Amino acid sequence: MTSAGLVDRYGRVATDLRVSLTDRCNLRCSYCMPPEGLPWLPNSDVLTDDEIIRLVRIAVERLGVREVRFTGGEPLIRPGLTKIVAASAELAPRPQLSLTTNGIGLDKLARSLRAAGLDRVNVSLDTLDADRFERLTHRRRLPDVLAGLVAAGATGLHPVKINSVLMRGVNDDEAPALLRFALAAGYELRFIEQMPLDAQHAWDRTKMITAAEILASLQAEFTLQADPAERGGAPAETWLVAGWTAPDGEPAKVGVIGSVTRPFCGDCDRTRLTADGQVRACLFATEESDLRGALRGGADDEEIARRWRAAMWTKRAGHGIDNPAFLQPARPMSAIGG
């Protein structure tokens, strides 16, 4: 095992850190949690702002992390979010900082987050229909999400990306409409295959809308060309949309993240930190490594870095979702972080 960055046994190097700031959320998306919500982590278990800042610093200064994305639950409900972003932006070398959010409240926070050093946002949006949005999320908040998207673009959080999950018989007819909306507004759209990360454990492989189905739906109305740019460790396969231009003058793109049917495990460059201080080497890992205990037990930075390296060394070759022996993680997406 190397004593440098976050290297695993297969030679992959983790340079992208996903940090969950809370397991709580103000929506109840059906593919994530039940309408009544979940038992949240006790406040004493959740990392403090200073503990998160310290772990991000160790990741950047000692472990070679170059990108940090803050997630949840819903990260915008974390009171110390702006403080955490600002402290992360002061690190050297400065990491790229992004946020994955449902967009509710972003219209009020976008300007202060941009001033603190946030570079860009990913906003979840699965439908443009207010009634469908309410059925999917159990909240009537579509106007708030759309306002958040507008605010993100206006304050320079570029590129503004949209994440969409299609579900059979629910919103699987909306792929072209979602792309048309994103292109017209200058957003980058990413479709994500529904993954087995729901708290209800009701995910069914046979009912999932596949990447191939998503592309077929888009190609019925748009001309797509394979993106010639190097994909690297990016989770999305991207296509250029003929006849459309992005705000920066480059060809407009649409992406599909086929985590289930087109896994990209061989190029994965991510490490994950849960809101209660557990390292997860993979989104679908069934084991975790505790850093919170080390933090609160007085461990120095090098000891924490050593534990983090050890956790990543055990990363598996792939998640194996399509394998009949696959076991869904005990934690749902809201408790892991996207």
CSV table of C-alpha atoms in Angstrom, one decimal, residues 108-246:
chain,number,residue,atom,x,y,z
A,108,LYS,CA,-31.4,32.7,-1.4
A,109,LEU,CA,-28.0,31.1,-0.9
A,110,ALA,CA,-26.4,31.1,-4.4
A,111,ARG,CA,-24.8,34.5,-4.1
A,112,SER,CA,-23.2,33.9,-0.7
A,113,LEU,CA,-22.0,30.4,-1.8
A,114,ARG,CA,-20.5,31.8,-4.9
A,115,ALA,CA,-18.7,34.5,-2.9
A,116,ALA,CA,-17.5,31.9,-0.4
A,117,GLY,CA,-15.8,30.0,-3.3
A,118,LEU,CA,-18.3,27.5,-4.6
A,119,ASP,CA,-17.6,26.8,-8.3
A,120,ARG,CA,-20.7,25.1,-9.6
A,121,VAL,CA,-23.8,23.1,-8.7
A,122,ASN,CA,-25.7,20.0,-9.7
A,123,VAL,CA,-29.5,20.4,-9.2
A,124,SER,CA,-31.8,17.4,-9.1
A,125,LEU,CA,-34.9,17.8,-11.3
A,126,ASP,CA,-36.9,14.8,-12.4
A,127,THR,CA,-40.0,16.4,-14.0
A,128,LEU,CA,-41.2,19.7,-15.3
A,129,ASP,CA,-44.8,19.0,-14.3
A,130,ALA,CA,-45.9,20.4,-10.9
A,131,ASP,CA,-48.3,17.6,-10.1
A,132,ARG,CA,-45.8,14.9,-11.0
A,133,PHE,CA,-43.2,16.7,-8.9
A,134,GLU,CA,-45.5,16.6,-5.9
A,135,ARG,CA,-46.2,12.9,-6.5
A,136,LEU,CA,-42.5,12.1,-6.7
A,137,THR,CA,-41.3,14.2,-3.8
A,138,HIS,CA,-44.4,14.5,-1.6
A,139,ARG,CA,-43.8,18.3,-1.6
A,140,ARG,CA,-45.2,21.0,-3.9
A,141,ARG,CA,-41.9,22.8,-4.5
A,142,LEU,CA,-41.2,22.8,-8.2
A,143,PRO,CA,-41.2,26.6,-8.5
A,144,ASP,CA,-38.5,26.8,-5.7
A,145,VAL,CA,-36.3,24.4,-7.6
A,146,LEU,CA,-36.7,26.3,-10.9
A,147,ALA,CA,-35.9,29.6,-9.0
A,148,GLY,CA,-32.8,28.0,-7.6
A,149,LEU,CA,-31.6,27.0,-11.1
A,150,VAL,CA,-32.1,30.6,-12.3
A,151,ALA,CA,-30.2,32.0,-9.3
A,152,ALA,CA,-27.3,29.5,-9.8
A,153,GLY,CA,-26.9,30.7,-13.4
A,154,ALA,CA,-27.2,34.3,-12.6
A,155,THR,CA,-24.5,34.2,-9.9
A,156,GLY,CA,-21.9,32.4,-12.1
A,157,LEU,CA,-22.1,28.9,-10.7
A,158,HIS,CA,-21.2,27.5,-14.1
A,159,PRO,CA,-21.8,25.0,-15.6
A,160,VAL,CA,-25.2,24.5,-13.9
A,161,LYS,CA,-25.9,20.8,-14.2
A,162,ILE,CA,-29.3,19.1,-13.8
A,163,ASN,CA,-29.5,15.5,-12.6
A,164,SER,CA,-32.6,13.5,-13.6
A,165,VAL,CA,-33.8,10.0,-12.7
A,166,LEU,CA,-36.5,8.5,-15.0
A,167,MET,CA,-38.9,5.9,-13.6
A,168,ARG,CA,-41.0,3.6,-15.6
A,169,GLY,CA,-44.7,4.6,-15.7
A,170,VAL,CA,-43.9,7.8,-13.8
A,171,ASN,CA,-41.8,10.2,-15.8
A,172,ASP,CA,-40.2,8.1,-18.4
A,173,ASP,CA,-41.9,10.1,-21.2
A,174,GLU,CA,-40.1,13.3,-20.2
A,175,ALA,CA,-36.6,12.8,-21.4
A,176,PRO,CA,-36.9,15.0,-24.5
A,177,ALA,CA,-38.8,17.7,-22.7
A,178,LEU,CA,-36.2,17.8,-19.9
A,179,LEU,CA,-33.4,18.1,-22.5
A,180,ARG,CA,-35.2,20.8,-24.4
A,181,PHE,CA,-35.7,22.8,-21.2
A,182,ALA,CA,-32.0,22.4,-20.2
A,183,LEU,CA,-30.7,23.4,-23.7
A,184,ALA,CA,-32.9,26.5,-23.9
A,185,ALA,CA,-31.8,27.6,-20.4
A,186,GLY,CA,-28.1,26.8,-20.9
A,187,TYR,CA,-27.9,24.0,-18.4
A,188,GLU,CA,-26.1,20.6,-18.8
A,189,LEU,CA,-28.5,17.7,-18.3
A,190,ARG,CA,-27.4,14.3,-16.9
A,191,PHE,CA,-29.8,11.4,-16.8
A,192,ILE,CA,-29.0,8.8,-14.1
A,193,GLU,CA,-30.1,5.2,-14.1
A,194,GLN,CA,-32.2,4.5,-10.9
A,195,MET,CA,-29.9,2.8,-8.5
A,196,PRO,CA,-30.5,0.4,-5.6
A,197,LEU,CA,-30.1,3.0,-2.9
A,198,ASP,CA,-33.7,3.5,-1.7
A,199,ALA,CA,-34.4,3.1,2.0
A,200,GLN,CA,-37.4,0.9,1.2
A,201,HIS,CA,-35.2,-1.6,-0.7
A,202,ALA,CA,-37.9,-1.7,-3.4
A,203,TRP,CA,-35.6,-1.2,-6.3
A,204,ASP,CA,-36.3,-3.7,-9.2
A,205,ARG,CA,-33.7,-4.1,-11.9
A,206,THR,CA,-36.5,-5.2,-14.4
A,207,LYS,CA,-38.4,-1.9,-13.9
A,208,MET,CA,-35.4,0.4,-14.2
A,209,ILE,CA,-35.1,2.7,-17.2
A,210,THR,CA,-31.8,1.8,-18.8
A,211,ALA,CA,-29.2,4.1,-20.4
A,212,ALA,CA,-30.1,2.5,-23.8
A,213,GLU,CA,-33.8,3.4,-23.3
A,214,ILE,CA,-32.9,7.0,-22.3
A,215,LEU,CA,-30.7,7.4,-25.4
A,216,ALA,CA,-33.4,6.0,-27.7
A,217,SER,CA,-36.0,8.4,-26.3
A,218,LEU,CA,-33.6,11.4,-26.9
A,219,GLN,CA,-32.6,10.2,-30.4
A,220,ALA,CA,-36.2,10.2,-31.4
A,221,GLU,CA,-36.2,14.0,-31.3
A,222,PHE,CA,-32.5,15.1,-31.3
A,223,THR,CA,-29.4,14.3,-33.3
A,224,LEU,CA,-26.7,13.1,-30.9
A,225,GLN,CA,-23.0,12.7,-31.7
A,226,ALA,CA,-20.6,10.9,-29.4
A,227,ASP,CA,-18.5,13.4,-27.5
A,228,PRO,CA,-14.9,13.1,-28.7
A,229,ALA,CA,-13.5,14.5,-25.4
A,230,GLU,CA,-11.6,12.2,-23.1
A,231,ARG,CA,-14.1,10.9,-20.4
A,232,GLY,CA,-11.5,10.1,-17.8
A,233,GLY,CA,-13.1,9.3,-14.4
A,234,ALA,CA,-16.3,11.2,-15.2
A,235,PRO,CA,-19.4,9.1,-14.4
A,236,ALA,CA,-21.4,10.4,-17.4
A,237,GLU,CA,-21.1,9.3,-21.0
A,238,THR,CA,-21.7,12.5,-23.0
A,239,TRP,CA,-23.1,13.3,-26.4
A,240,LEU,CA,-23.1,16.5,-28.4
A,241,VAL,CA,-26.5,17.8,-29.3
A,242,ALA,CA,-26.6,18.9,-32.9
A,243,GLY,CA,-27.8,22.5,-33.5
A,244,TRP,CA,-27.4,23.6,-29.9
A,245,THR,CA,-24.6,25.7,-28.3
A,246,ALA,CA,-23.7,25.9,-24.6
